Amino acid sequence: MAAPHGHRPDPARTNSSETRCGSLPRPGGEAGRRAPTPPLSPLTRCLVSLSSCSKPRGRAGGCGLRSSARVTAASVAAAAGVAIPAPVQSRRAPAARTLAEGAHMATQAHSLSYAGCNFLRQRLVLSTLSGRPVKIRRIRARDHNPGLRDFEASFIRLLDKVTNGSRIEINQTGTTLYYQPGLLYGGSVEHDCNVLRSIGYYLESLLCLAPFMKHPLRIVLRGVTNDQVDPSVDVLKATALPLLKQFGIDGESFELKVVRRGMPPGGGGEVFFSCPVRKVLKPIQLTDPGKIKRIRGTAYSVRVSPQMANRIVDSARSILNKFIPDIYIYTDHMKGINSGKSPGFGLSLVAETTNGTFLSAELASNPQGQGAAVLPEDLGRNCAKLLLEEIYRGGCVDSTNQSLALLLMTLGQQDVSKVLLGPLSPYTIEFLRHLKSFFQIMFKIETKPCGEELKGGDKVLMTCVGVGFSNLSKTLK
């Protein structure tokens, strides 16, 4: 017997944890010969099929359709051969024809719908935290190569690994994605990231999700550690982790470590990240960034001469020494298997203030075989200028982690949180719109022009009252 109309499984479903609704065989065998079963009515067949879909979703998943207790009782009675009274059948017959369709529509009634591939990570991460399904249509529909890219599909697979019971449906062309989030599970995970984007592309989202897992997350990510597009692992370690500690996310198991470096296009890097779980977040009041007291950095090189890193350090210090004396830039030259599969070099700089604010900048060389060769001296000077520009923008959070700070403020307790930011980036502006859609929260935005108290560019004071998000799946010890 086929599945009821309106609940036909999608053959292009990519979530391995999804199982299709099977048909329920008629009673047969020895019991069937002893007690012949009368033919099933259309209502009974619909209810019996629905009852086969009402299994609880475990790690291996289920069909995702839950029926009510009344439906389950009716299906059990039908399977046992108990006749349903005729008045009840006639009264419920019109609704029974669309029962499966109504249940499917109920799951998508509160879902959000978007078009296009922009800000895909934002939508999927906020959908996972809020529990609201999301449907994204027309993903590169007019492109010569339509649909999801390989790195986006890899990100969706990563979400499936760290959650339990997620439902993911993708059409054959990859231009439509339906995502119904499951519970954040955590645990020990390994994932091979696509080399088209760096590990920072995946790690930024894990920083938003990791504190709210059921079990502490311990994950090994493999791929590209440093590129020219996404934040590198070094910058996230130096800026994002201290920001999370401001919200009370800290402990011995809170670490981010670069095991191997990998440069594009070959990759070959490996990163280990572990994060403890927290039930609630603390509200913050970050309104005074302080003054710059020291600058730290890392100049790395793989599969090239070790002198490349030294040349980068000398050129960067030639600019930064004019402003502050406390500068120390480490050189990191990995060899052998720890150096990945492609040559390259780069620099990441972090400026720390007297009040514990971290502002970052970074640059990496062009991938092998792409673009013109970059001199280490030019790279060091340009990275130092980028850091000076970031200091001019100022704020208590650098432009890379603006969205992370706003998300943690949103998920905090029902108390006032404030943070002073530099000019909002376009990515952050769109993130604020998504926060309103998923959590129905709006920020109070006050512009703070530069003057005697605030140096540099114009600042923005962001204020909100948290939604009181609580990690209910956290195991109590």
Short mmCIF file of C-alpha atoms in Angstrom, two decimals:
data_model
loop_
_atom_site.label_atom_id
_atom_site.label_comp_id
_atom_site.label_asym_id
_atom_site.label_seq_id
_atom_site.Cartn_x
_atom_site.Cartn_y
_atom_site.Cartn_z
CA MET A 1 0.00 0.00 0.00
CA ALA A 2 1.44 3.32 -1.00
CA ALA A 3 1.89 6.29 1.28
CA PRO A 4 -1.11 8.66 1.49
CA HIS A 5 -1.45 11.59 -0.85
CA GLY A 6 0.36 14.70 0.38
CA HIS A 7 3.15 12.76 2.13
CA ARG A 8 5.05 11.44 -0.87
CA PRO A 9 8.78 11.26 0.00
CA ASP A 10 11.17 13.33 -2.07
CA PRO A 11 13.67 11.09 -3.97
CA ALA A 12 16.27 13.91 -3.83
CA ARG A 13 16.32 14.08 -0.05
CA THR A 14 19.94 14.28 1.09
CA ASN A 15 19.59 13.73 4.85
CA SER A 16 20.84 10.24 5.61
CA SER A 17 18.84 10.15 8.81
CA GLU A 18 15.52 10.37 6.90
CA THR A 19 13.57 7.16 6.26
CA ARG A 20 10.61 6.93 3.98
CA CYS A 21 7.14 5.99 5.25
CA GLY A 22 6.61 2.34 4.50
CA SER A 23 3.28 0.70 3.86
CA LEU A 24 1.60 -1.32 6.57
CA PRO A 25 0.84 -4.87 5.37
CA ARG A 26 -2.58 -6.37 5.92
CA PRO A 27 -2.88 -8.88 8.76
CA GLY A 28 -2.03 -12.27 7.41
CA GLY A 29 -0.35 -15.53 8.27
CA GLU A 30 -1.81 -17.85 10.84
CA ALA A 31 -3.68 -15.11 12.68
CA GLY A 32 -5.20 -13.88 9.46
CA ARG A 33 -6.55 -17.33 8.59
CA ARG A 34 -8.10 -17.76 12.03
CA ALA A 35 -9.77 -14.35 12.04
CA PRO A 36 -10.40 -12.99 8.51
CA THR A 37 -10.03 -9.25 8.33
CA PRO A 38 -12.71 -7.26 6.49
CA PRO A 39 -11.61 -4.92 3.68
CA LEU A 40 -10.22 -1.64 4.96
CA SER A 41 -12.10 1.56 4.20
CA PRO A 42 -10.28 4.60 2.73
CA LEU A 43 -10.37 6.29 6.13
CA THR A 44 -8.88 3.26 7.87
CA ARG A 45 -6.15 2.89 5.25
CA CYS A 46 -5.21 6.57 5.67
CA LEU A 47 -5.12 6.30 9.46
CA VAL A 48 -3.12 3.07 9.44
CA SER A 49 -0.54 4.63 7.13
CA LEU A 50 -0.32 7.67 9.38
CA SER A 51 0.17 5.47 12.42
CA SER A 52 3.16 3.85 10.74
CA CYS A 53 4.68 7.34 10.45
CA SER A 54 4.18 8.27 14.11
CA LYS A 55 7.28 6.57 15.44
CA PRO A 56 9.50 8.81 17.60
CA ARG A 57 12.55 10.15 15.82
CA GLY A 58 15.75 8.83 17.26
CA ARG A 59 19.31 9.10 16.03
CA ALA A 60 18.37 7.10 12.95
CA GLY A 61 15.40 9.40 12.30
CA GLY A 62 11.85 8.67 11.18
CA CYS A 63 9.40 10.11 8.73
CA GLY A 64 9.01 13.27 10.78
CA LEU A 65 5.18 13.23 10.85
CA ARG A 66 3.63 12.91 14.28
CA SER A 67 -0.04 11.91 14.58
CA SER A 68 -2.31 12.72 17.50
CA ALA A 69 -3.39 10.22 20.15
CA ARG A 70 -6.85 9.95 18.56
CA VAL A 71 -5.38 9.05 15.19
CA THR A 72 -3.10 6.46 16.75
CA ALA A 73 -5.98 4.89 18.67
CA ALA A 74 -8.11 4.72 15.57
CA SER A 75 -5.32 3.13 13.56
CA VAL A 76 -4.69 0.52 16.24
CA ALA A 77 -8.39 -0.29 16.35
CA ALA A 78 -8.47 -0.59 12.59
CA ALA A 79 -5.42 -2.84 12.53
CA ALA A 80 -7.02 -5.05 15.20
CA GLY A 81 -10.15 -5.49 13.08
CA VAL A 82 -12.45 -3.39 15.28
CA ALA A 83 -15.14 -1.69 13.24
CA ILE A 84 -15.50 2.08 13.48
CA PRO A 85 -19.12 3.24 13.90
CA ALA A 86 -20.73 4.52 10.74
CA PRO A 87 -21.76 7.94 12.14
CA VAL A 88 -18.18 8.62 13.13
CA GLN A 89 -16.96 7.57 9.69
CA SER A 90 -19.40 9.81 7.89
CA ARG A 91 -18.68 12.73 10.20
CA ARG A 92 -14.89 12.49 9.80
CA ALA A 93 -14.70 11.35 6.20
CA PRO A 94 -14.29 14.83 4.59
CA ALA A 95 -11.48 15.75 7.00
CA ALA A 96 -9.78 12.37 6.69
CA ARG A 97 -9.12 12.82 3.00
CA THR A 98 -6.87 15.79 3.74
CA LEU A 99 -5.49 14.63 7.10
CA ALA A 100 -2.05 13.84 5.75
CA GLU A 101 -1.96 17.08 3.78
CA GLY A 102 -3.03 19.05 6.85
CA ALA A 103 -0.26 17.53 8.97
CA HIS A 104 2.30 18.33 6.29
CA MET A 105 1.00 21.89 6.02
CA ALA A 106 1.11 22.29 9.81
CA THR A 107 4.84 21.60 9.86
CA GLN A 108 5.41 24.29 7.23
CA ALA A 109 2.88 26.81 8.52
CA HIS A 110 5.40 28.61 10.75
CA SER A 111 8.34 28.16 8.37
CA LEU A 112 10.12 31.12 6.81
CA SER A 113 10.64 31.45 3.09
CA TYR A 114 13.55 33.14 1.31
CA ALA A 115 14.86 33.41 -2.22
CA GLY A 116 18.47 33.36 -3.40
CA CYS A 117 21.72 31.98 -2.05
CA ASN A 118 22.88 35.03 -0.10
CA PHE A 119 23.30 34.67 3.67
CA LEU A 120 22.59 30.93 3.57
CA ARG A 121 24.58 30.28 6.77
CA GLN A 122 22.73 32.96 8.70
CA ARG A 123 19.36 31.49 7.83
CA LEU A 124 20.30 27.90 8.63
CA VAL A 125 22.03 28.76 11.92
CA LEU A 126 19.15 30.92 13.16
CA SER A 127 16.69 28.27 12.03
CA THR A 128 18.54 25.68 14.12
CA LEU A 129 18.59 27.89 17.22
CA SER A 130 14.98 29.08 16.95
CA GLY A 131 13.53 25.75 15.82
CA ARG A 132 11.70 27.39 12.91
CA PRO A 133 11.88 25.56 9.57
CA VAL A 134 13.12 27.52 6.60
CA LYS A 135 12.59 27.11 2.86
CA ILE A 136 14.96 28.74 0.39
CA ARG A 137 13.96 28.92 -3.27
CA ARG A 138 15.62 30.04 -6.50
CA ILE A 139 19.18 29.24 -5.39
CA ARG A 140 21.22 30.48 -8.38
CA ALA A 141 18.25 29.62 -10.60
CA ARG A 142 19.51 31.77 -13.51
CA ASP A 143 23.12 30.71 -13.25
CA HIS A 144 24.81 28.49 -15.82
CA ASN A 145 25.48 26.07 -12.96
CA PRO A 146 22.31 26.38 -10.84
CA GLY A 147 21.78 25.11 -7.34
CA LEU A 148 23.87 24.70 -4.21
CA ARG A 149 27.65 24.76 -4.43
CA ASP A 150 29.80 21.99 -3.00
CA PHE A 151 30.91 24.03 0.01
CA GLU A 152 27.28 24.84 0.85
CA ALA A 153 26.33 21.18 0.63
CA SER A 154 29.26 20.38 2.91
CA PHE A 155 27.97 22.95 5.42
CA ILE A 156 24.51 21.35 5.36
CA ARG A 157 26.08 17.94 6.01
CA LEU A 158 27.93 19.44 8.98
CA LEU A 159 24.65 20.72 10.43
CA ASP A 160 23.20 17.25 10.01
CA LYS A 161 26.12 15.77 11.97
CA VAL A 162 25.82 18.07 14.98
CA THR A 163 21.99 17.82 15.19
CA ASN A 164 19.63 14.95 15.87
CA GLY A 165 16.52 14.53 13.77
CA SER A 166 16.99 17.30 11.21
CA ARG A 167 14.94 17.05 8.05
CA ILE A 168 16.61 18.27 4.87
CA GLU A 169 14.99 18.21 1.45
CA ILE A 170 16.67 19.38 -1.76
CA ASN A 171 15.13 19.18 -5.20
CA GLN A 172 16.89 17.53 -8.12
CA THR A 173 18.41 20.74 -9.47
CA GLY A 174 19.52 21.93 -6.02
CA THR A 175 17.69 25.25 -6.40
CA THR A 176 15.21 24.65 -3.53
CA LEU A 177 16.17 23.73 0.02
CA TYR A 178 13.79 22.89 2.88
CA TYR A 179 15.40 22.62 6.32
CA GLN A 180 13.51 21.56 9.43
CA PRO A 181 15.99 21.69 12.32
CA GLY A 182 16.40 18.96 14.89
CA LEU A 183 17.92 19.10 18.35
CA LEU A 184 21.51 20.21 18.80
CA TYR A 185 23.29 17.03 19.85
CA GLY A 186 27.04 17.68 19.82
CA GLY A 187 29.48 15.01 20.90
CA SER A 188 32.60 13.90 19.02
CA VAL A 189 32.42 14.76 15.31
CA GLU A 190 34.81 14.71 12.34
CA HIS A 191 34.14 16.62 9.15
CA ASP A 192 36.04 17.14 5.90
CA CYS A 193 35.38 20.71 4.77
CA ASN A 194 35.25 21.61 1.11
CA VAL A 195 38.49 23.26 -0.04
CA LEU A 196 36.63 26.02 -1.92
CA ARG A 197 36.13 27.78 1.45
CA SER A 198 38.31 27.74 4.51
CA ILE A 199 37.58 26.08 7.84
CA GLY A 200 36.66 29.52 9.20
CA TYR A 201 33.51 29.42 7.02
CA TYR A 202 32.28 26.42 9.00
CA LEU A 203 33.81 27.40 12.33
CA GLU A 204 31.98 30.75 12.49
CA SER A 205 28.65 28.92 12.57
CA LEU A 206 29.86 26.32 15.07
CA LEU A 207 30.82 29.13 17.46
CA CYS A 208 27.15 30.21 17.42
CA LEU A 209 25.77 26.69 17.96
CA ALA A 210 28.33 24.94 20.19
CA PRO A 211 27.30 26.44 23.59
CA PHE A 212 23.74 25.12 23.17
CA MET A 213 24.45 21.47 22.40
CA LYS A 214 23.19 18.58 24.52
CA HIS A 215 26.72 17.20 24.87
CA PRO A 216 29.96 19.22 24.74
CA LEU A 217 31.15 19.52 21.15
CA ARG A 218 34.52 18.03 20.20
CA ILE A 219 35.06 18.35 16.48
CA VAL A 220 37.94 17.84 14.06
CA LEU A 221 37.71 19.89 10.86
CA ARG A 222 39.94 19.21 7.86
CA GLY A 223 40.54 21.46 4.89
CA VAL A 224 41.94 24.96 4.27
CA THR A 225 42.96 26.83 7.43
CA ASN A 226 43.93 30.20 5.86
CA ASP A 227 42.63 31.88 2.72
CA GLN A 228 41.73 35.34 1.40
CA VAL A 229 37.94 35.09 1.84
CA ASP A 230 36.95 33.80 5.28
CA PRO A 231 38.33 34.53 8.76
CA SER A 232 41.29 32.32 9.53
CA VAL A 233 41.48 29.97 12.48
CA ASP A 234 44.18 32.21 14.03
CA VAL A 235 41.91 35.29 14.04
CA LEU A 236 38.92 33.39 15.41
CA LYS A 237 41.08 31.94 18.16
CA ALA A 238 42.38 35.38 19.15
CA THR A 239 39.10 37.33 18.92
CA ALA A 240 36.00 35.08 18.99
CA LEU A 241 37.02 32.93 21.95
CA PRO A 242 37.61 35.93 24.29
CA LEU A 243 34.25 37.31 23.18
CA LEU A 244 32.50 34.06 24.11
CA LYS A 245 34.16 34.19 27.53
CA GLN A 246 32.51 37.58 28.12
CA PHE A 247 29.14 35.78 27.96
CA GLY A 248 30.16 33.11 30.47
CA ILE A 249 31.25 30.41 28.00
CA ASP A 250 34.54 29.19 29.43
CA GLY A 251 36.18 26.11 30.89
CA GLU A 252 39.08 23.72 30.59
CA SER A 253 37.54 22.08 27.51
CA PHE A 254 37.22 25.40 25.66
CA GLU A 255 40.00 25.43 23.07
CA LEU A 256 40.77 25.90 19.40
CA LYS A 257 43.99 24.38 18.11
CA VAL A 258 45.65 24.28 14.69
CA VAL A 259 47.05 20.79 14.24
CA ARG A 260 48.07 21.20 10.61
CA ARG A 261 48.03 24.17 8.27
CA GLY A 262 46.55 23.96 4.82
CA MET A 263 46.61 26.63 2.13
CA PRO A 264 44.40 26.75 -0.97
CA PRO A 265 43.87 25.16 -3.39
CA GLY A 266 45.02 21.82 -1.98
CA GLY A 267 44.15 22.26 1.68
CA GLY A 268 45.34 19.47 3.94
CA GLY A 269 44.95 21.40 7.20
CA GLU A 270 43.40 20.12 10.40
CA VAL A 271 41.80 22.00 13.31
CA PHE A 272 40.48 20.76 16.65
CA PHE A 273 37.70 22.67 18.41
CA SER A 274 36.00 21.83 21.69
CA CYS A 275 33.41 23.90 23.56
CA PRO A 276 31.49 23.33 26.81
CA VAL A 277 27.73 23.68 26.97
CA ARG A 278 25.92 26.38 28.93
CA LYS A 279 22.32 26.56 30.04
CA VAL A 280 22.08 30.36 30.01
CA LEU A 281 24.22 33.30 28.87
CA LYS A 282 25.18 36.34 30.88
CA PRO A 283 24.15 39.84 29.75
CA ILE A 284 27.03 42.15 28.87
CA GLN A 285 27.80 45.85 29.06
CA LEU A 286 30.63 46.59 26.62
CA THR A 287 30.59 50.33 26.08
CA ASP A 288 34.20 51.39 26.65
CA PRO A 289 36.74 49.84 24.26
CA GLY A 290 39.77 51.32 26.03
CA LYS A 291 43.13 52.15 24.49
CA ILE A 292 45.49 49.91 22.56
CA LYS A 293 48.14 48.46 24.85
CA ARG A 294 49.80 45.75 22.75
CA ILE A 295 49.79 44.05 19.36
CA ARG A 296 50.33 40.36 18.76
CA GLY A 297 50.42 38.41 15.54
CA THR A 298 51.34 35.22 13.73
CA ALA A 299 53.32 35.07 10.51
CA TYR A 300 52.97 31.59 9.00
CA SER A 301 54.55 29.90 6.01
CA VAL A 302 54.11 26.41 4.57
CA ARG A 303 56.07 24.71 1.80
CA VAL A 304 58.14 27.85 1.19
CA SER A 305 61.36 29.19 2.65
CA PRO A 306 61.22 29.95 6.40
CA GLN A 307 62.68 33.38 5.60
CA MET A 308 59.29 34.37 4.17
CA ALA A 309 57.82 34.67 7.65
CA ASN A 310 60.78 36.74 8.89
CA ARG A 311 60.43 39.16 5.98
CA ILE A 312 56.73 39.57 6.76
CA VAL A 313 57.48 40.36 10.41
CA ASP A 314 60.10 43.00 9.55
CA SER A 315 57.85 44.81 7.10
CA ALA A 316 54.86 44.84 9.47
CA ARG A 317 56.93 46.14 12.38
CA SER A 318 58.33 48.95 10.23
CA ILE A 319 54.84 50.52 10.27
CA LEU A 320 53.47 49.48 13.66
CA ASN A 321 56.58 50.50 15.64
CA LYS A 322 55.74 54.14 14.92
CA PHE A 323 52.65 53.89 17.16
CA ILE A 324 53.34 51.41 19.97
CA PRO A 325 56.44 49.60 21.26
CA ASP A 326 54.79 46.45 22.67
CA ILE A 327 54.68 44.37 19.49
CA TYR A 328 55.44 40.67 19.19
CA ILE A 329 54.74 38.66 16.05
CA TYR A 330 55.32 34.92 16.19
CA THR A 331 56.67 32.97 13.23
CA ASP A 332 55.03 29.64 12.49
CA HIS A 333 56.72 27.47 9.88
CA MET A 334 55.32 23.95 9.63
CA LYS A 335 57.11 21.16 7.79
CA GLY A 336 56.32 17.78 6.37
CA ILE A 337 52.83 16.40 6.77
CA ASN A 338 51.81 19.34 8.97
CA SER A 339 52.33 21.82 6.12
CA GLY A 340 49.35 20.75 4.02
CA LYS A 341 49.32 20.21 0.28
CA SER A 342 49.92 23.69 -1.19
CA PRO A 343 52.53 26.42 -0.61
CA GLY A 344 51.65 29.79 0.84
CA PHE A 345 52.23 32.34 3.59
CA GLY A 346 50.31 35.03 5.44
CA LEU A 347 49.98 37.22 8.51
CA SER A 348 47.31 37.73 11.18
CA LEU A 349 47.50 40.67 13.61
CA VAL A 350 45.49 41.31 16.77
CA ALA A 351 45.46 44.55 18.81
CA GLU A 352 44.43 44.25 22.47
CA THR A 353 43.07 47.18 24.49
CA THR A 354 43.23 48.00 28.18
CA ASN A 355 39.61 46.82 28.63
CA GLY A 356 40.01 43.45 26.96
CA THR A 357 38.84 44.31 23.45
CA PHE A 358 40.49 42.51 20.52
CA LEU A 359 40.66 44.01 17.01
CA SER A 360 42.06 41.92 14.17
CA ALA A 361 43.31 42.06 10.58
CA GLU A 362 44.83 39.45 8.31
CA LEU A 363 46.15 38.81 4.81
CA ALA A 364 47.20 35.69 2.91
CA SER A 365 49.15 35.12 -0.28
CA ASN A 366 47.43 34.26 -3.54
CA PRO A 367 46.73 30.54 -4.05
CA GLN A 368 49.19 28.59 -6.12
CA GLY A 369 48.57 29.17 -9.82
CA GLN A 370 46.05 31.98 -9.25
CA GLY A 371 46.91 35.65 -9.66
CA ALA A 372 50.27 37.37 -9.50
CA ALA A 373 52.94 36.50 -6.96
CA VAL A 374 52.86 38.52 -3.74
CA LEU A 375 56.00 39.78 -2.04
CA PRO A 376 56.23 39.12 1.71
CA GLU A 377 57.19 42.78 2.31
CA ASP A 378 54.06 44.05 0.56
CA LEU A 379 51.86 41.61 2.42
CA GLY A 380 53.26 42.63 5.81
CA ARG A 381 52.83 46.36 5.17
CA ASN A 382 49.30 45.98 3.80
CA CYS A 383 48.23 43.85 6.76
CA ALA A 384 49.59 46.44 9.19
CA LYS A 385 47.59 49.15 7.40
CA LEU A 386 44.46 47.00 7.62
CA LEU A 387 44.96 46.71 11.37
CA LEU A 388 45.28 50.49 11.69
CA GLU A 389 42.05 50.87 9.72
CA GLU A 390 40.30 48.40 12.04
CA ILE A 391 41.55 50.34 15.06
CA TYR A 392 40.18 53.52 13.48
CA ARG A 393 36.77 51.86 13.08
CA GLY A 394 37.07 50.84 16.72
CA GLY A 395 34.34 49.53 18.95
CA CYS A 396 34.35 46.80 21.58
CA VAL A 397 34.04 44.07 18.92
CA ASP A 398 35.86 43.98 15.60
CA SER A 399 33.98 43.84 12.32
CA THR A 400 34.55 40.08 11.95
CA ASN A 401 32.63 39.18 15.13
CA GLN A 402 29.84 41.78 15.09
CA SER A 403 27.17 39.23 14.20
CA LEU A 404 28.39 36.77 16.85
CA ALA A 405 28.13 39.41 19.58
CA LEU A 406 24.63 40.45 18.49
CA LEU A 407 23.45 36.82 18.41
CA LEU A 408 24.72 36.10 21.93
CA MET A 409 23.07 39.31 23.17
CA THR A 410 19.79 38.15 21.61
CA LEU A 411 20.00 34.72 23.26
CA GLY A 412 20.92 36.15 26.67
CA GLN A 413 18.71 36.46 29.70
CA GLN A 414 15.79 38.88 29.81
CA ASP A 415 18.05 41.73 30.81
CA VAL A 416 19.56 44.70 29.03
CA SER A 417 22.78 44.13 27.07
CA LYS A 418 24.79 46.88 25.42
CA VAL A 419 27.76 46.81 23.07
CA LEU A 420 29.60 49.59 21.26
CA LEU A 421 30.46 48.73 17.67
CA GLY A 422 32.19 50.44 14.82
CA PRO A 423 30.35 51.06 11.53
CA LEU A 424 28.08 48.09 10.84
CA SER A 425 29.15 45.86 7.97
CA PRO A 426 26.59 44.83 5.30
CA TYR A 427 26.73 41.28 6.66
CA THR A 428 25.78 42.54 10.13
CA ILE A 429 22.93 44.68 8.79
CA GLU A 430 21.36 41.67 7.09
CA PHE A 431 21.93 39.63 10.25
CA LEU A 432 19.84 42.14 12.22
CA ARG A 433 16.98 41.66 9.75
CA HIS A 434 17.18 37.90 10.18
CA LEU A 435 17.20 38.22 13.98
CA LYS A 436 13.90 40.11 13.72
CA SER A 437 12.42 37.39 11.51
CA PHE A 438 13.47 34.40 13.60
CA PHE A 439 13.36 35.78 17.16
CA GLN A 440 11.08 38.84 16.81
CA ILE A 441 13.69 41.03 18.47
CA MET A 442 14.80 44.52 17.51
CA PHE A 443 17.84 46.48 18.68
CA LYS A 444 17.94 50.07 19.77
CA ILE A 445 20.61 51.73 17.63
CA GLU A 446 22.25 54.96 18.76
CA THR A 447 24.93 56.67 16.73
CA LYS A 448 27.92 57.97 18.68
CA PRO A 449 29.87 60.50 16.62
CA CYS A 450 33.59 60.74 17.21
CA GLY A 451 34.65 63.45 19.62
CA GLU A 452 36.68 63.93 22.77
CA GLU A 453 35.60 60.64 24.33
CA LEU A 454 35.52 58.44 21.23
CA LYS A 455 38.46 58.50 18.86
CA GLY A 456 38.43 57.32 15.29
CA GLY A 457 35.32 56.78 13.20
CA ASP A 458 31.68 57.08 14.20
CA LYS A 459 30.45 54.36 16.57
CA VAL A 460 27.10 52.63 17.04
CA LEU A 461 25.68 51.66 20.45
CA MET A 462 23.53 48.52 20.16
CA THR A 463 21.05 47.82 22.98
CA CYS A 464 18.59 44.96 23.37
CA VAL A 465 16.76 42.82 25.92
CA GLY A 466 17.53 39.12 25.53
CA VAL A 467 14.84 36.59 24.70
CA GLY A 468 15.79 34.41 27.68
CA PHE A 469 17.03 31.50 25.57
CA SER A 470 17.72 28.43 27.71
CA ASN A 471 19.51 25.23 26.78
CA LEU A 472 16.87 22.74 27.94
CA SER A 473 18.78 19.76 26.57
CA LYS A 474 21.77 20.39 28.83
CA THR A 475 22.25 17.40 31.10
CA LEU A 476 22.22 18.30 34.76
CA LYS A 477 24.94 16.78 36.93
#
